[in-house]
PDB file of C-alpha atoms in Angstrom:
ATOM      1  CA  UNK F   1       0.000   0.000   0.000  1.00  0.00           C
ATOM      2  CA  UNK F   2       1.200   3.439  -0.843  1.00  0.00           C
ATOM      3  CA  UNK F   3      -0.488   5.538   1.854  1.00  0.00           C
ATOM      4  CA  UNK F   4      -2.231   4.805   5.151  1.00  0.00           C
ATOM      5  CA  UNK F   5      -5.965   5.466   5.227  1.00  0.00           C
ATOM      6  CA  UNK F   6      -6.741   8.982   6.387  1.00  0.00           C
ATOM      7  CA  UNK F   7      -9.776  10.051   8.402  1.00  0.00           C
ATOM      8  CA  UNK F   8     -11.957  12.220   6.156  1.00  0.00           C
ATOM      9  CA  UNK F   9     -15.292  13.948   6.429  1.00  0.00           C
ATOM     10  CA  UNK F  10     -18.266  12.424   4.656  1.00  0.00           C
ATOM     11  CA  UNK F  11     -18.110  13.864   1.158  1.00  0.00           C
ATOM     12  CA  UNK F  12     -21.810  13.430   0.341  1.00  0.00           C
ATOM     13  CA  UNK F  13     -23.047  15.703   3.123  1.00  0.00           C
ATOM     14  CA  UNK F  14     -22.911  19.492   2.810  1.00  0.00           C
ATOM     15  CA  UNK F  15     -22.226  21.999   5.607  1.00  0.00           C
ATOM     16  CA  UNK F  16     -25.910  21.935   6.591  1.00  0.00           C
ATOM     17  CA  UNK F  17     -25.926  18.135   6.899  1.00  0.00           C
ATOM     18  CA  UNK F  18     -27.936  17.637   3.712  1.00  0.00           C
ATOM     19  CA  UNK F  19     -27.343  14.965   1.074  1.00  0.00           C
ATOM     20  CA  UNK F  20     -25.145  16.386  -1.647  1.00  0.00           C
ATOM     21  CA  UNK F  21     -23.672  15.134  -4.918  1.00  0.00           C
ATOM     22  CA  UNK F  22     -19.951  15.921  -4.816  1.00  0.00           C
ATOM     23  CA  UNK F  23     -18.730  18.469  -7.363  1.00  0.00           C
ATOM     24  CA  UNK F  24     -15.874  16.828  -9.264  1.00  0.00           C
ATOM     25  CA  UNK F  25     -15.603  19.444 -12.012  1.00  0.00           C
ATOM     26  CA  UNK F  26     -12.261  20.761 -10.753  1.00  0.00           C
ATOM     27  CA  UNK F  27     -10.679  17.309 -10.443  1.00  0.00           C
ATOM     28  CA  UNK F  28      -8.150  16.190 -13.023  1.00  0.00           C
ATOM     29  CA  UNK F  29      -9.102  13.520 -15.524  1.00  0.00           C
ATOM     30  CA  UNK F  30      -6.969  10.466 -14.742  1.00  0.00           C
ATOM     31  CA  UNK F  31      -7.138   6.767 -15.469  1.00  0.00           C
ATOM     32  CA  UNK F  32      -9.047   5.197 -12.600  1.00  0.00           C
ATOM     33  CA  UNK F  33      -9.502   1.540 -11.834  1.00  0.00           C
ATOM     34  CA  UNK F  34     -11.147  -0.486  -9.082  1.00  0.00           C
ATOM     35  CA  UNK F  35     -11.329  -4.174  -8.304  1.00  0.00           C
ATOM     36  CA  UNK F  36     -13.867  -5.841  -6.011  1.00  0.00           C
ATOM     37  CA  UNK F  37     -14.795  -9.347  -4.913  1.00  0.00           C
ATOM     38  CA  UNK F  38     -17.596 -11.279  -3.294  1.00  0.00           C
ATOM     39  CA  UNK F  39     -18.540 -14.883  -2.594  1.00  0.00           C
ATOM     40  CA  UNK F  40     -21.568 -17.104  -3.035  1.00  0.00           C
ATOM     41  CA  UNK F  41     -21.436 -20.177  -0.834  1.00  0.00           C
ATOM     42  CA  UNK F  42     -23.691 -23.106  -1.704  1.00  0.00           C
ATOM     43  CA  UNK F  43     -24.191 -26.834  -1.342  1.00  0.00           C
ATOM     44  CA  UNK F  44     -21.566 -28.988  -3.050  1.00  0.00           C
ATOM     45  CA  UNK F  45     -24.281 -30.479  -5.283  1.00  0.00           C
ATOM     46  CA  UNK F  46     -25.321 -27.010  -6.488  1.00  0.00           C
ATOM     47  CA  UNK F  47     -21.749 -26.061  -7.307  1.00  0.00           C
ATOM     48  CA  UNK F  48     -21.257 -29.347  -9.161  1.00  0.00           C
ATOM     49  CA  UNK F  49     -24.433 -28.722 -11.168  1.00  0.00           C
ATOM     50  CA  UNK F  50     -23.123 -25.305 -12.237  1.00  0.00           C
ATOM     51  CA  UNK F  51     -19.627 -26.570 -13.063  1.00  0.00           C
ATOM     52  CA  UNK F  52     -20.936 -29.497 -15.133  1.00  0.00           C
ATOM     53  CA  UNK F  53     -23.390 -27.299 -17.033  1.00  0.00           C
ATOM     54  CA  UNK F  54     -26.383 -29.331 -15.838  1.00  0.00           C
ATOM     55  CA  UNK F  55     -28.382 -26.406 -14.465  1.00  0.00           C
ATOM     56  CA  UNK F  56     -31.799 -26.294 -16.124  1.00  0.00           C
ATOM     57  CA  UNK F  57     -31.528 -22.507 -16.609  1.00  0.00           C
ATOM     58  CA  UNK F  58     -28.392 -22.822 -18.712  1.00  0.00           C
ATOM     59  CA  UNK F  59     -24.961 -21.220 -18.333  1.00  0.00           C
ATOM     60  CA  UNK F  60     -25.258 -19.582 -14.934  1.00  0.00           C
ATOM     61  CA  UNK F  61     -21.876 -17.837 -15.151  1.00  0.00           C
ATOM     62  CA  UNK F  62     -22.582 -16.241 -18.537  1.00  0.00           C
ATOM     63  CA  UNK F  63     -25.888 -14.798 -17.368  1.00  0.00           C
ATOM     64  CA  UNK F  64     -24.392 -13.566 -14.061  1.00  0.00           C
ATOM     65  CA  UNK F  65     -21.422 -12.021 -15.922  1.00  0.00           C
ATOM     66  CA  UNK F  66     -23.703 -10.036 -18.238  1.00  0.00           C
ATOM     67  CA  UNK F  67     -25.854  -8.962 -15.275  1.00  0.00           C
ATOM     68  CA  UNK F  68     -22.769  -7.718 -13.412  1.00  0.00           C
ATOM     69  CA  UNK F  69     -21.494  -5.774 -16.414  1.00  0.00           C
ATOM     70  CA  UNK F  70     -24.917  -4.209 -17.010  1.00  0.00           C
ATOM     71  CA  UNK F  71     -25.209  -3.319 -13.318  1.00  0.00           C
ATOM     72  CA  UNK F  72     -21.848  -1.524 -13.296  1.00  0.00           C
ATOM     73  CA  UNK F  73     -23.072   0.595 -16.206  1.00  0.00           C
ATOM     74  CA  UNK F  74     -26.255   1.477 -14.264  1.00  0.00           C
ATOM     75  CA  UNK F  75     -24.691   2.270 -10.881  1.00  0.00           C
ATOM     76  CA  UNK F  76     -25.623   5.967 -10.910  1.00  0.00           C
ATOM     77  CA  UNK F  77     -29.279   4.988 -11.361  1.00  0.00           C
ATOM     78  CA  UNK F  78     -29.135   2.536  -8.458  1.00  0.00           C
ATOM     79  CA  UNK F  79     -27.037   4.382  -5.861  1.00  0.00           C
ATOM     80  CA  UNK F  80     -28.139   7.933  -4.984  1.00  0.00           C
ATOM     81  CA  UNK F  81     -25.477  10.631  -5.468  1.00  0.00           C
ATOM     82  CA  UNK F  82     -23.191   8.458  -7.641  1.00  0.00           C
ATOM     83  CA  UNK F  83     -21.949  10.209 -10.746  1.00  0.00           C
ATOM     84  CA  UNK F  84     -22.899   8.738 -14.111  1.00  0.00           C
ATOM     85  CA  UNK F  85     -19.644   7.445 -15.543  1.00  0.00           C
ATOM     86  CA  UNK F  86     -18.414   6.586 -19.012  1.00  0.00           C
ATOM     87  CA  UNK F  87     -16.790   3.244 -18.203  1.00  0.00           C
ATOM     88  CA  UNK F  88     -14.124   2.077 -20.625  1.00  0.00           C
ATOM     89  CA  UNK F  89     -13.798  -1.445 -19.182  1.00  0.00           C
ATOM     90  CA  UNK F  90     -15.940  -3.731 -17.034  1.00  0.00           C
ATOM     91  CA  UNK F  91     -14.947  -7.338 -16.402  1.00  0.00           C
ATOM     92  CA  UNK F  92     -16.672  -9.881 -14.183  1.00  0.00           C
ATOM     93  CA  UNK F  93     -14.971 -13.216 -13.571  1.00  0.00           C
ATOM     94  CA  UNK F  94     -15.764 -16.307 -11.538  1.00  0.00           C
ATOM     95  CA  UNK F  95     -13.428 -18.595  -9.627  1.00  0.00           C
ATOM     96  CA  UNK F  96     -14.912 -21.890  -8.516  1.00  0.00           C
ATOM     97  CA  UNK F  97     -13.585 -22.860  -5.083  1.00  0.00           C
ATOM     98  CA  UNK F  98     -14.818 -26.449  -4.559  1.00  0.00           C
ATOM     99  CA  UNK F  99     -12.875 -26.889  -1.306  1.00  0.00           C
ATOM    100  CA  UNK F 100     -15.130 -24.191   0.200  1.00  0.00           C
ATOM    101  CA  UNK F 101     -18.303 -24.956  -1.826  1.00  0.00           C
ATOM    102  CA  UNK F 102     -18.340 -21.428  -3.144  1.00  0.00           C
ATOM    103  CA  UNK F 103     -17.806 -19.193  -6.118  1.00  0.00           C
ATOM    104  CA  UNK F 104     -15.588 -16.127  -5.882  1.00  0.00           C
ATOM    105  CA  UNK F 105     -16.772 -13.255  -8.046  1.00  0.00           C
ATOM    106  CA  UNK F 106     -14.196 -10.668  -9.098  1.00  0.00           C
ATOM    107  CA  UNK F 107     -14.833  -7.418 -10.945  1.00  0.00           C
ATOM    108  CA  UNK F 108     -12.674  -4.802 -12.605  1.00  0.00           C
ATOM    109  CA  UNK F 109     -13.965  -1.380 -13.636  1.00  0.00           C
ATOM    110  CA  UNK F 110     -11.888   1.215 -15.435  1.00  0.00           C
ATOM    111  CA  UNK F 111     -12.243   4.667 -17.001  1.00  0.00           C
ATOM    112  CA  UNK F 112     -10.538   7.965 -17.658  1.00  0.00           C
ATOM    113  CA  UNK F 113     -12.445  10.426 -15.528  1.00  0.00           C
ATOM    114  CA  UNK F 114     -12.742  12.727 -12.559  1.00  0.00           C
ATOM    115  CA  UNK F 115     -14.084  10.284  -9.966  1.00  0.00           C
ATOM    116  CA  UNK F 116     -13.394   6.745  -8.894  1.00  0.00           C
ATOM    117  CA  UNK F 117     -15.124   3.532  -9.930  1.00  0.00           C
ATOM    118  CA  UNK F 118     -15.309   1.651  -6.614  1.00  0.00           C
ATOM    119  CA  UNK F 119     -19.107   1.737  -6.513  1.00  0.00           C
ATOM    120  CA  UNK F 120     -19.289   0.355 -10.038  1.00  0.00           C
ATOM    121  CA  UNK F 121     -16.947  -2.522  -9.144  1.00  0.00           C
ATOM    122  CA  UNK F 122     -18.968  -3.299  -6.007  1.00  0.00           C
ATOM    123  CA  UNK F 123     -22.250  -3.101  -7.906  1.00  0.00           C
ATOM    124  CA  UNK F 124     -20.948  -5.471 -10.582  1.00  0.00           C
ATOM    125  CA  UNK F 125     -19.999  -8.076  -7.952  1.00  0.00           C
ATOM    126  CA  UNK F 126     -23.231  -7.609  -6.009  1.00  0.00           C
ATOM    127  CA  UNK F 127     -25.555  -8.022  -8.977  1.00  0.00           C
ATOM    128  CA  UNK F 128     -23.547 -10.935 -10.388  1.00  0.00           C
ATOM    129  CA  UNK F 129     -23.890 -12.638  -6.972  1.00  0.00           C
ATOM    130  CA  UNK F 130     -27.607 -11.866  -6.826  1.00  0.00           C
ATOM    131  CA  UNK F 131     -28.079 -13.255 -10.336  1.00  0.00           C
ATOM    132  CA  UNK F 132     -26.205 -16.431  -9.460  1.00  0.00           C
ATOM    133  CA  UNK F 133     -28.419 -16.733  -6.371  1.00  0.00           C
ATOM    134  CA  UNK F 134     -31.578 -16.106  -8.382  1.00  0.00           C
ATOM    135  CA  UNK F 135     -30.717 -18.738 -10.965  1.00  0.00           C
ATOM    136  CA  UNK F 136     -29.914 -21.375  -8.325  1.00  0.00           C
ATOM    137  CA  UNK F 137     -32.361 -20.596  -5.511  1.00  0.00           C
ATOM    138  CA  UNK F 138     -34.842 -23.298  -6.556  1.00  0.00           C
ATOM    139  CA  UNK F 139     -32.243 -26.016  -5.912  1.00  0.00           C
ATOM    140  CA  UNK F 140     -30.394 -24.294  -3.046  1.00  0.00           C
ATOM    141  CA  UNK F 141     -32.352 -21.583  -1.188  1.00  0.00           C
ATOM    142  CA  UNK F 142     -29.790 -21.511   1.666  1.00  0.00           C
ATOM    143  CA  UNK F 143     -26.962 -20.041  -0.434  1.00  0.00           C
ATOM    144  CA  UNK F 144     -25.048 -17.227   1.257  1.00  0.00           C
ATOM    145  CA  UNK F 145     -23.654 -14.082  -0.377  1.00  0.00           C
ATOM    146  CA  UNK F 146     -20.772 -12.607   1.598  1.00  0.00           C
ATOM    147  CA  UNK F 147     -17.428 -10.852   1.594  1.00  0.00           C
ATOM    148  CA  UNK F 148     -18.308  -8.113  -0.897  1.00  0.00           C
ATOM    149  CA  UNK F 149     -15.525  -5.544  -0.718  1.00  0.00           C
ATOM    150  CA  UNK F 150     -13.135  -3.343  -2.667  1.00  0.00           C
ATOM    151  CA  UNK F 151      -9.755  -4.984  -3.172  1.00  0.00           C
ATOM    152  CA  UNK F 152      -7.899  -2.186  -4.902  1.00  0.00           C
ATOM    153  CA  UNK F 153      -8.322   1.238  -6.432  1.00  0.00           C
ATOM    154  CA  UNK F 154      -5.988   3.359  -8.504  1.00  0.00           C
ATOM    155  CA  UNK F 155      -5.966   6.835  -9.970  1.00  0.00           C
ATOM    156  CA  UNK F 156      -6.860  10.305  -8.883  1.00  0.00           C
ATOM    157  CA  UNK F 157      -5.338  12.408  -6.154  1.00  0.00           C
ATOM    158  CA  UNK F 158      -5.299   9.593  -3.586  1.00  0.00           C
ATOM    159  CA  UNK F 159      -3.219   7.372  -5.881  1.00  0.00           C
ATOM    160  CA  UNK F 160      -3.090   3.644  -5.278  1.00  0.00           C
ATOM    161  CA  UNK F 161      -4.883   1.843  -2.446  1.00  0.00           C
ATOM    162  CA  UNK F 162      -4.891  -1.906  -1.942  1.00  0.00           C
ATOM    163  CA  UNK F 163      -6.531  -4.051   0.724  1.00  0.00           C
ATOM    164  CA  UNK F 164      -3.975  -5.340   3.192  1.00  0.00           C
ATOM    165  CA  UNK F 165      -3.002  -8.945   2.621  1.00  0.00           C
ATOM    166  CA  UNK F 166      -3.582 -11.509   5.331  1.00  0.00           C
ATOM    167  CA  UNK F 167      -7.155 -10.543   6.162  1.00  0.00           C
ATOM    168  CA  UNK F 168      -9.116 -12.940   8.317  1.00  0.00           C
ATOM    169  CA  UNK F 169     -11.978 -15.081   7.077  1.00  0.00           C
ATOM    170  CA  UNK F 170     -15.456 -15.550   8.517  1.00  0.00           C
ATOM    171  CA  UNK F 171     -16.893 -18.875   9.640  1.00  0.00           C
ATOM    172  CA  UNK F 172     -18.176 -19.495   6.108  1.00  0.00           C
ATOM    173  CA  UNK F 173     -14.677 -19.064   4.693  1.00  0.00           C
ATOM    174  CA  UNK F 174     -15.404 -15.694   3.113  1.00  0.00           C
ATOM    175  CA  UNK F 175     -13.030 -12.849   3.990  1.00  0.00           C
ATOM    176  CA  UNK F 176     -14.250 -10.435   6.635  1.00  0.00           C
TER     177      UNK F 176
END
């Protein structure tokens, strides 16, 4: 990590305590990138069904990937006070972790702009996880979505930030 986290005031609240969209017009345009992850834990039989392509709804990962990409592009319509962004790259990938009966979802969002893309990366992971859950809930309603977090962000005045390595994991095996 380049810099320690600094305590800052909430940027989406004005001096009167009212909700406020941050003015980024004076910020420099820089290449900005964010990566996020999340997990969907499920029964071993559900994971096997997905891996083997035997799910009756089809290719679960393809549908969840498209949902995550679409969600990143719609973040400003979903999260109040987020700026609409012209994303230049959105990627959503899946890592099957059979030892933990889970799927790790990873997203990357990138642009050249005046504000960061952390919310877009988080939204991509969240909606991909929700889509995976939706497609599999009939066979496994006890699935658990967890560990959604930003892993890394780059660009802008604050430079490069990366989650510290060696984080602990929850009882389900998802990072806390």
